[in-house]
């Protein structure tokens, strides 16, 4: 399987974390008082503390011992988490949690039991790293079954609740620095601090975290040339390929792959300068008319980033019989990201604006001088990009701010035994994303000699017909798209003015703003006594309002960019949800606990009632048996219902060429909520004082699952008769043929050695793909969570060993034929919204602590996957290999500095590379 962007840290073979937990003054760690009952995520009613609860817990100590720089990295390593991924690659870095492979929106993220606003982009997700500084997190509780009966929409796969250290007293500072093997001079540094004062009635805790990554890590930094050659191969490269007029045919740039511009004698896709005679799969062939290259050259795996997070809590005790405590929370996060990705692709819209590359262009003339086989003629289509990987990356930037205010009052109704809690909160996120692109109209003018801000002509006549202007004369400048520009010096006729490049490029900004307002009240008490104890009850109500506004710049609204030529419009969404809920816990005997819960929620007329029942049976003091069953639901995301944004595409091969069109996705306001039924069964057995085993079987059945319509499936269905004629889904460029000759029989295919006949289309002829969202039929998945732990005192120290994992038994999704297809352990081909789906993940952790020393070794394993996609793009490129990683950590507690310690961690000590996927 291939990594999401944060998983690129698996390559960090020299990650060093130093001076973790430096005490300031009389620093002390927060001490939790022993209590008889605790309140855990997944219930509103406290339970006896000695009973295991169906939640996975990662506490502050575990976060520190893992030596991960961010919370997301630590959560990602939990076996039940398919990914803690970056949803908007390279720029808007929203890190979310994906439980069970059911999608990031299936896991509800809470901070101290309350919701957080979604990030202000089309992903409709909560960024885990914006919740609070990692030093402020007391623990993360993960509910591993559906929990909509208590929390409402989005708790389909489970709940992740991050609980802060509200009772901390003293001071604590953590400083860490992580270095990648390939970038030892570019550390990733983080400093965090927490400070707390607890008085007789009032306590204040404040925390901060500053993270800085001073330079992006690019693919070139950590990947070999051979691996780079396995990236996405495209004919839309620079050096480019040009379609002639008077002498028809495709003509590659004479400098394609040339050592003169940085190529080498191997003439292969790994060259930044491109390669000749390679097909769309990057394989060397006898003849191919295109200059091709790998887009991997232009990508940042890990962006440059600066992030500041702050969180503070104030608690105050009251001396009344009605109000006990007030808790006020405030949070702030700021993030700036800089990455390099790709270049503009003006050819996608060039035919629609009447552009051409004329024979008078100095680049054409120079290309002919260098290679007479490149004819001096007009070229009607340019398969190129505005700049080349040889020119360096174009910057993509993102900036976001997150704010949160929340207040909670809790108290009791005198001496009645009934308690109450009320909270209200507001959270806000705003984002500005910017990716440099090409203004298509200006590019079309510049390659015809009318470029530059001072080239003025009659807008009615047009530049070519205005007698007062001339191509390449005076203030009208030529833009040379040919690779010979890389060899030009100022004064050469084929030299490009840098100011002209700036005039043709623009960083279109997408502005987003998201706000969540919420209020909730809960009353808890006791009803009657049963053989095992008092029956507890809780009931309450919640109202929340989620607002999201997405605004695009004027050029994007006109479809004026080369790489993103979609015509988009700004959009907004407002949703008000109202809910009532109740929960009851009964103890029919001293060994049996039964929990029943239900919730009714209505959002803009879409209502749902979700029940849940769970049971905990303790037949002996060492054996705990648990089970749960319930239903959950999830509203379609704001983007799925109302959005207008870049969408999915097809990578089908037509006429020997892979489609290269972009996609536009439009929301569907008529979507129904997704629903699921789930049940679990498991046990915890304390075999003796040293051994504990835990196992859980889980099962989910989804219906009405929302997914994007699959452009590839639509295209394959359309071309089944040999013709592409569905302009509503995938229109062609004007004047291009629509016959798929390998299907009609006029062409024997790319391996035949036969030239493509006139009038046959290729994948390059498709202009754009349109998609929307639908309620997919169903998804069914089940599997097991398991763990085995051993602990003992050895040689005067504490030794521990444990294995924890998750086995996916089945993952059946609806395929393009409307049938359920099990794709567990495969690349998920033909089943929308699944992707690579390993069937087994597990971690083995061995640690030993004695006196001031602590050492820990972790082995992480992810099973490989079977490749079922026959597309040439992945032929011979997707590894079925397993992936494993070994991390080693050593911590020394400084005897002269209180609770201070220093740690050294080596992550991925064997330097294993993640498997390759297309």
CSV table of C-alpha atoms in Angstrom, one decimal, residues 455-749:
chain,number,residue,atom,x,y,z
A,455,UNK,CA,1.0,45.3,-25.2
A,456,UNK,CA,-2.2,47.3,-26.0
A,457,UNK,CA,-4.4,46.5,-28.9
A,458,UNK,CA,-8.0,47.1,-30.0
A,459,UNK,CA,-10.1,44.6,-28.1
A,460,UNK,CA,-12.7,44.5,-30.9
A,461,UNK,CA,-10.3,43.9,-33.7
A,462,UNK,CA,-8.0,41.6,-31.7
A,463,UNK,CA,-4.3,41.8,-31.5
A,464,UNK,CA,-3.6,40.0,-34.9
A,465,UNK,CA,-5.9,42.5,-36.8
A,466,UNK,CA,-4.9,45.7,-35.1
A,467,UNK,CA,-2.6,47.7,-37.4
A,468,UNK,CA,-1.1,49.6,-34.4
A,469,UNK,CA,0.5,46.5,-32.9
A,470,UNK,CA,2.8,43.8,-34.2
A,471,UNK,CA,3.8,40.4,-32.7
A,472,UNK,CA,7.1,40.7,-30.8
A,473,UNK,CA,7.5,44.4,-31.5
A,474,UNK,CA,7.9,47.1,-28.9
A,475,UNK,CA,5.9,46.3,-25.7
A,476,UNK,CA,4.5,43.1,-27.3
A,477,UNK,CA,6.6,40.2,-26.2
A,478,UNK,CA,7.0,36.6,-27.3
A,479,UNK,CA,6.8,33.7,-24.9
A,480,UNK,CA,8.9,30.8,-26.1
A,481,UNK,CA,7.5,27.4,-24.9
A,482,UNK,CA,10.3,25.4,-26.3
A,483,UNK,CA,13.0,23.9,-24.1
A,484,UNK,CA,15.7,25.9,-25.9
A,485,UNK,CA,14.6,28.9,-23.7
A,486,UNK,CA,16.7,27.1,-21.0
A,487,UNK,CA,19.8,27.7,-23.1
A,488,UNK,CA,19.0,31.3,-24.0
A,489,UNK,CA,20.8,34.4,-22.7
A,490,UNK,CA,19.3,37.9,-22.4
A,491,UNK,CA,19.4,39.4,-25.9
A,492,UNK,CA,18.8,36.1,-27.7
A,493,UNK,CA,15.5,36.3,-29.7
A,494,UNK,CA,14.3,33.1,-28.1
A,495,UNK,CA,15.0,34.3,-24.5
A,496,UNK,CA,12.0,34.7,-22.2
A,497,UNK,CA,11.5,37.8,-20.1
A,498,UNK,CA,11.0,36.8,-16.5
A,499,UNK,CA,8.4,39.5,-16.1
A,500,UNK,CA,6.4,37.9,-18.9
A,501,UNK,CA,6.2,34.7,-16.9
A,502,UNK,CA,4.9,36.6,-13.9
A,503,UNK,CA,2.3,38.3,-16.1
A,504,UNK,CA,0.9,35.0,-17.3
A,505,UNK,CA,0.8,33.3,-13.9
A,506,UNK,CA,-1.5,34.0,-11.0
A,507,UNK,CA,-2.1,32.4,-7.7
A,508,UNK,CA,-5.9,31.9,-7.6
A,509,UNK,CA,-7.1,32.1,-4.0
A,510,UNK,CA,-9.8,30.0,-2.5
A,511,UNK,CA,-11.3,31.6,0.6
A,512,UNK,CA,-13.2,29.5,3.2
A,513,UNK,CA,-14.9,30.3,6.4
A,514,UNK,CA,-16.5,27.8,8.8
A,515,UNK,CA,-18.4,28.4,12.0
A,516,UNK,CA,-20.1,26.1,14.5
A,517,UNK,CA,-22.4,27.2,17.3
A,518,UNK,CA,-23.7,24.6,19.7
A,519,UNK,CA,-25.4,24.3,23.0
A,520,UNK,CA,-26.2,21.2,25.1
A,521,UNK,CA,-27.8,20.3,28.4
A,522,UNK,CA,-27.7,16.9,30.1
A,523,UNK,CA,-29.4,15.7,33.3
A,524,UNK,CA,-28.2,12.5,35.1
A,525,UNK,CA,-29.6,10.7,38.1
A,526,UNK,CA,-30.7,7.4,39.6
A,527,UNK,CA,-34.0,5.7,39.3
A,528,UNK,CA,-34.2,2.5,41.3
A,529,UNK,CA,-31.9,-0.1,42.7
A,530,UNK,CA,-31.4,-3.5,41.2
A,531,UNK,CA,-29.4,-6.5,42.4
A,532,UNK,CA,-26.2,-5.1,41.1
A,533,UNK,CA,-26.7,-1.4,42.0
A,534,UNK,CA,-28.6,1.7,41.2
A,535,UNK,CA,-30.0,2.3,37.8
A,536,UNK,CA,-28.6,5.4,36.2
A,537,UNK,CA,-30.3,7.6,33.7
A,538,UNK,CA,-29.3,10.5,31.6
A,539,UNK,CA,-31.3,12.6,29.2
A,540,UNK,CA,-30.7,15.9,27.3
A,541,UNK,CA,-31.0,18.0,24.3
A,542,UNK,CA,-28.6,19.7,21.8
A,543,UNK,CA,-28.8,22.3,19.1
A,544,UNK,CA,-26.0,23.2,16.8
A,545,UNK,CA,-25.6,25.3,13.7
A,546,UNK,CA,-22.8,24.7,11.1
A,547,UNK,CA,-22.0,27.4,8.5
A,548,UNK,CA,-19.6,27.0,5.6
A,549,UNK,CA,-18.7,29.6,2.9
A,550,UNK,CA,-16.4,28.9,0.0
A,551,UNK,CA,-15.4,31.8,-2.3
A,552,UNK,CA,-13.4,31.6,-5.5
A,553,UNK,CA,-11.6,34.4,-7.3
A,554,UNK,CA,-13.0,35.9,-10.5
A,555,UNK,CA,-10.6,34.2,-12.9
A,556,UNK,CA,-11.6,30.8,-11.5
A,557,UNK,CA,-15.2,31.6,-11.8
A,558,UNK,CA,-14.7,32.3,-15.6
A,559,UNK,CA,-12.8,29.0,-16.1
A,560,UNK,CA,-9.7,31.0,-17.1
A,561,UNK,CA,-6.9,28.9,-15.7
A,562,UNK,CA,-4.8,26.3,-17.6
A,563,UNK,CA,-4.5,23.6,-15.0
A,564,UNK,CA,-8.0,24.1,-13.5
A,565,UNK,CA,-10.2,25.3,-16.4
A,566,UNK,CA,-13.4,24.4,-14.7
A,567,UNK,CA,-16.0,27.1,-14.4
A,568,UNK,CA,-16.8,27.3,-10.7
A,569,UNK,CA,-18.9,29.5,-8.5
A,570,UNK,CA,-18.8,30.4,-4.8
A,571,UNK,CA,-21.2,28.4,-2.6
A,572,UNK,CA,-22.3,28.3,1.0
A,573,UNK,CA,-24.1,26.0,3.4
A,574,UNK,CA,-26.0,26.5,6.7
A,575,UNK,CA,-27.3,23.5,8.7
A,576,UNK,CA,-29.2,23.6,12.0
A,577,UNK,CA,-29.4,20.3,13.9
A,578,UNK,CA,-31.7,19.7,16.9
A,579,UNK,CA,-31.6,16.6,19.0
A,580,UNK,CA,-32.9,15.0,22.1
A,581,UNK,CA,-31.4,11.9,23.6
A,582,UNK,CA,-31.5,9.5,26.6
A,583,UNK,CA,-29.4,6.8,28.2
A,584,UNK,CA,-30.1,4.3,30.9
A,585,UNK,CA,-27.6,1.9,32.7
A,586,UNK,CA,-29.0,-1.0,34.6
A,587,UNK,CA,-27.3,-3.6,36.9
A,588,UNK,CA,-29.6,-6.6,37.0
A,589,UNK,CA,-26.9,-8.5,39.0
A,590,UNK,CA,-23.5,-7.8,40.4
A,591,UNK,CA,-21.9,-9.3,37.3
A,592,UNK,CA,-24.1,-7.8,34.6
A,593,UNK,CA,-24.4,-4.2,33.3
A,594,UNK,CA,-26.8,-3.2,30.5
A,595,UNK,CA,-26.7,0.2,28.8
A,596,UNK,CA,-29.6,1.4,26.5
A,597,UNK,CA,-29.4,4.7,24.6
A,598,UNK,CA,-31.4,6.5,21.9
A,599,UNK,CA,-31.2,9.8,20.1
A,600,UNK,CA,-33.5,11.7,17.8
A,601,UNK,CA,-31.9,14.3,15.5
A,602,UNK,CA,-33.3,16.5,12.9
A,603,UNK,CA,-31.3,18.6,10.4
A,604,UNK,CA,-33.2,20.8,8.0
A,605,UNK,CA,-36.0,18.2,7.8
A,606,UNK,CA,-33.7,15.2,7.5
A,607,UNK,CA,-34.4,13.3,10.7
A,608,UNK,CA,-33.2,10.1,12.2
A,609,UNK,CA,-33.7,8.1,15.4
A,610,UNK,CA,-30.8,5.9,16.4
A,611,UNK,CA,-30.8,3.3,19.2
A,612,UNK,CA,-28.0,1.4,20.8
A,613,UNK,CA,-27.8,-1.3,23.5
A,614,UNK,CA,-24.6,-2.6,25.1
A,615,UNK,CA,-23.8,-5.1,27.7
A,616,UNK,CA,-20.9,-5.9,30.1
A,617,UNK,CA,-20.8,-9.3,31.9
A,618,UNK,CA,-18.2,-10.1,34.5
A,619,UNK,CA,-18.6,-13.9,35.2
A,620,UNK,CA,-15.3,-13.8,37.2
A,621,UNK,CA,-13.0,-11.2,38.6
A,622,UNK,CA,-10.7,-11.6,35.7
A,623,UNK,CA,-13.0,-12.1,32.7
A,624,UNK,CA,-15.1,-9.3,31.1
A,625,UNK,CA,-17.4,-10.1,28.3
A,626,UNK,CA,-19.0,-7.2,26.3
A,627,UNK,CA,-21.3,-6.8,23.4
A,628,UNK,CA,-23.1,-3.9,21.6
A,629,UNK,CA,-25.6,-3.4,18.8
A,630,UNK,CA,-27.0,-0.2,17.3
A,631,UNK,CA,-27.5,2.0,14.3
A,632,UNK,CA,-25.8,5.2,13.3
A,633,UNK,CA,-26.2,7.8,10.6
A,634,UNK,CA,-24.2,10.5,8.8
A,635,UNK,CA,-25.4,13.5,6.9
A,636,UNK,CA,-23.9,14.1,3.4
A,637,UNK,CA,-21.1,16.6,3.7
A,638,UNK,CA,-21.6,20.2,2.8
A,639,UNK,CA,-19.5,19.7,-0.4
A,640,UNK,CA,-21.5,16.6,-1.4
A,641,UNK,CA,-24.8,18.5,-1.0
A,642,UNK,CA,-23.9,22.0,-2.2
A,643,UNK,CA,-20.3,22.2,-3.4
A,644,UNK,CA,-18.7,23.2,-6.7
A,645,UNK,CA,-15.1,22.2,-6.9
A,646,UNK,CA,-12.5,20.1,-8.8
A,647,UNK,CA,-13.7,16.5,-9.0
A,648,UNK,CA,-12.7,13.0,-9.9
A,649,UNK,CA,-11.2,12.1,-13.3
A,650,UNK,CA,-10.7,9.0,-15.4
A,651,UNK,CA,-7.4,7.5,-16.3
A,652,UNK,CA,-8.6,5.3,-19.1
A,653,UNK,CA,-6.5,4.6,-22.2
A,654,UNK,CA,-8.0,5.5,-25.6
A,655,UNK,CA,-6.1,5.4,-28.8
A,656,UNK,CA,-3.0,4.5,-26.9
A,657,UNK,CA,-3.1,7.6,-24.7
A,658,UNK,CA,-4.2,8.1,-21.2
A,659,UNK,CA,-6.9,10.7,-20.6
A,660,UNK,CA,-5.4,13.9,-19.1
A,661,UNK,CA,-8.6,16.0,-18.6
A,662,UNK,CA,-9.5,17.6,-15.3
A,663,UNK,CA,-12.8,17.1,-13.4
A,664,UNK,CA,-15.6,19.3,-12.1
A,665,UNK,CA,-17.8,18.0,-9.2
A,666,UNK,CA,-21.1,19.5,-8.4
A,667,UNK,CA,-23.1,18.7,-5.2
A,668,UNK,CA,-26.4,17.0,-5.0
A,669,UNK,CA,-28.9,18.5,-2.6
A,670,UNK,CA,-31.2,15.5,-2.8
A,671,UNK,CA,-28.8,13.1,-1.1
A,672,UNK,CA,-30.2,11.0,1.7
A,673,UNK,CA,-28.3,10.5,5.0
A,674,UNK,CA,-26.1,7.5,5.2
A,675,UNK,CA,-27.2,4.9,7.7
A,676,UNK,CA,-25.5,1.9,9.3
A,677,UNK,CA,-26.2,-1.0,11.6
A,678,UNK,CA,-23.3,-2.3,13.7
A,679,UNK,CA,-22.7,-4.8,16.4
A,680,UNK,CA,-19.6,-5.9,18.3
A,681,UNK,CA,-18.8,-8.8,20.6
A,682,UNK,CA,-15.6,-9.2,22.7
A,683,UNK,CA,-13.9,-10.0,25.9
A,684,UNK,CA,-11.0,-9.0,28.2
A,685,UNK,CA,-9.3,-11.8,30.2
A,686,UNK,CA,-6.7,-11.1,32.8
A,687,UNK,CA,-5.2,-14.6,32.7
A,688,UNK,CA,-2.9,-13.9,35.6
A,689,UNK,CA,-0.9,-11.0,37.1
A,690,UNK,CA,1.3,-11.0,34.0
A,691,UNK,CA,-0.9,-11.8,31.0
A,692,UNK,CA,-3.9,-10.1,29.5
A,693,UNK,CA,-5.7,-10.9,26.3
A,694,UNK,CA,-8.4,-8.8,24.6
A,695,UNK,CA,-10.4,-9.6,21.4
A,696,UNK,CA,-13.4,-7.9,19.7
A,697,UNK,CA,-15.4,-8.9,16.7
A,698,UNK,CA,-17.0,-5.9,14.9
A,699,UNK,CA,-19.5,-5.7,12.0
A,700,UNK,CA,-20.8,-2.7,10.0
A,701,UNK,CA,-23.5,-2.6,7.3
A,702,UNK,CA,-23.9,0.7,5.5
A,703,UNK,CA,-26.7,1.7,3.3
A,704,UNK,CA,-27.2,4.9,1.2
A,705,UNK,CA,-23.5,5.5,1.3
A,706,UNK,CA,-22.6,8.7,-0.5
A,707,UNK,CA,-19.9,8.5,-3.1
A,708,UNK,CA,-18.8,10.4,-6.1
A,709,UNK,CA,-20.0,9.2,-9.5
A,710,UNK,CA,-17.1,7.3,-11.0
A,711,UNK,CA,-15.9,9.1,-14.2
A,712,UNK,CA,-14.0,6.0,-15.3
A,713,UNK,CA,-17.1,3.8,-15.0
A,714,UNK,CA,-19.2,6.3,-16.9
A,715,UNK,CA,-16.6,6.6,-19.6
A,716,UNK,CA,-16.1,2.9,-20.0
A,717,UNK,CA,-19.9,2.4,-20.3
A,718,UNK,CA,-20.2,5.2,-22.9
A,719,UNK,CA,-17.4,3.9,-25.1
A,720,UNK,CA,-18.6,0.3,-25.0
A,721,UNK,CA,-20.2,0.7,-28.4
A,722,UNK,CA,-17.0,2.2,-29.8
A,723,UNK,CA,-18.0,5.9,-29.6
A,724,UNK,CA,-17.7,8.5,-26.9
A,725,UNK,CA,-20.9,10.6,-27.2
A,726,UNK,CA,-22.0,11.6,-23.7
A,727,UNK,CA,-21.1,15.4,-23.5
A,728,UNK,CA,-22.9,15.8,-20.2
A,729,UNK,CA,-20.3,13.6,-18.5
A,730,UNK,CA,-17.2,14.0,-20.6
A,731,UNK,CA,-17.3,16.5,-23.5
A,732,UNK,CA,-14.5,16.5,-26.2
A,733,UNK,CA,-12.5,19.4,-27.4
A,734,UNK,CA,-14.2,21.1,-30.4
A,735,UNK,CA,-13.7,19.3,-33.7
A,736,UNK,CA,-12.1,16.2,-32.3
A,737,UNK,CA,-13.2,12.7,-33.4
A,738,UNK,CA,-15.2,10.4,-31.0
A,739,UNK,CA,-14.5,7.0,-32.5
A,740,UNK,CA,-12.6,4.5,-30.2
A,741,UNK,CA,-11.0,2.6,-33.0
A,742,UNK,CA,-9.6,-0.2,-30.9
A,743,UNK,CA,-13.2,-1.1,-30.1
A,744,UNK,CA,-14.8,-0.5,-33.5
A,745,UNK,CA,-12.0,-2.6,-35.0
A,746,UNK,CA,-10.3,0.0,-37.2
A,747,UNK,CA,-7.1,-0.2,-35.1
A,748,UNK,CA,-5.4,-3.2,-33.6
A,749,UNK,CA,-4.2,-1.4,-30.5
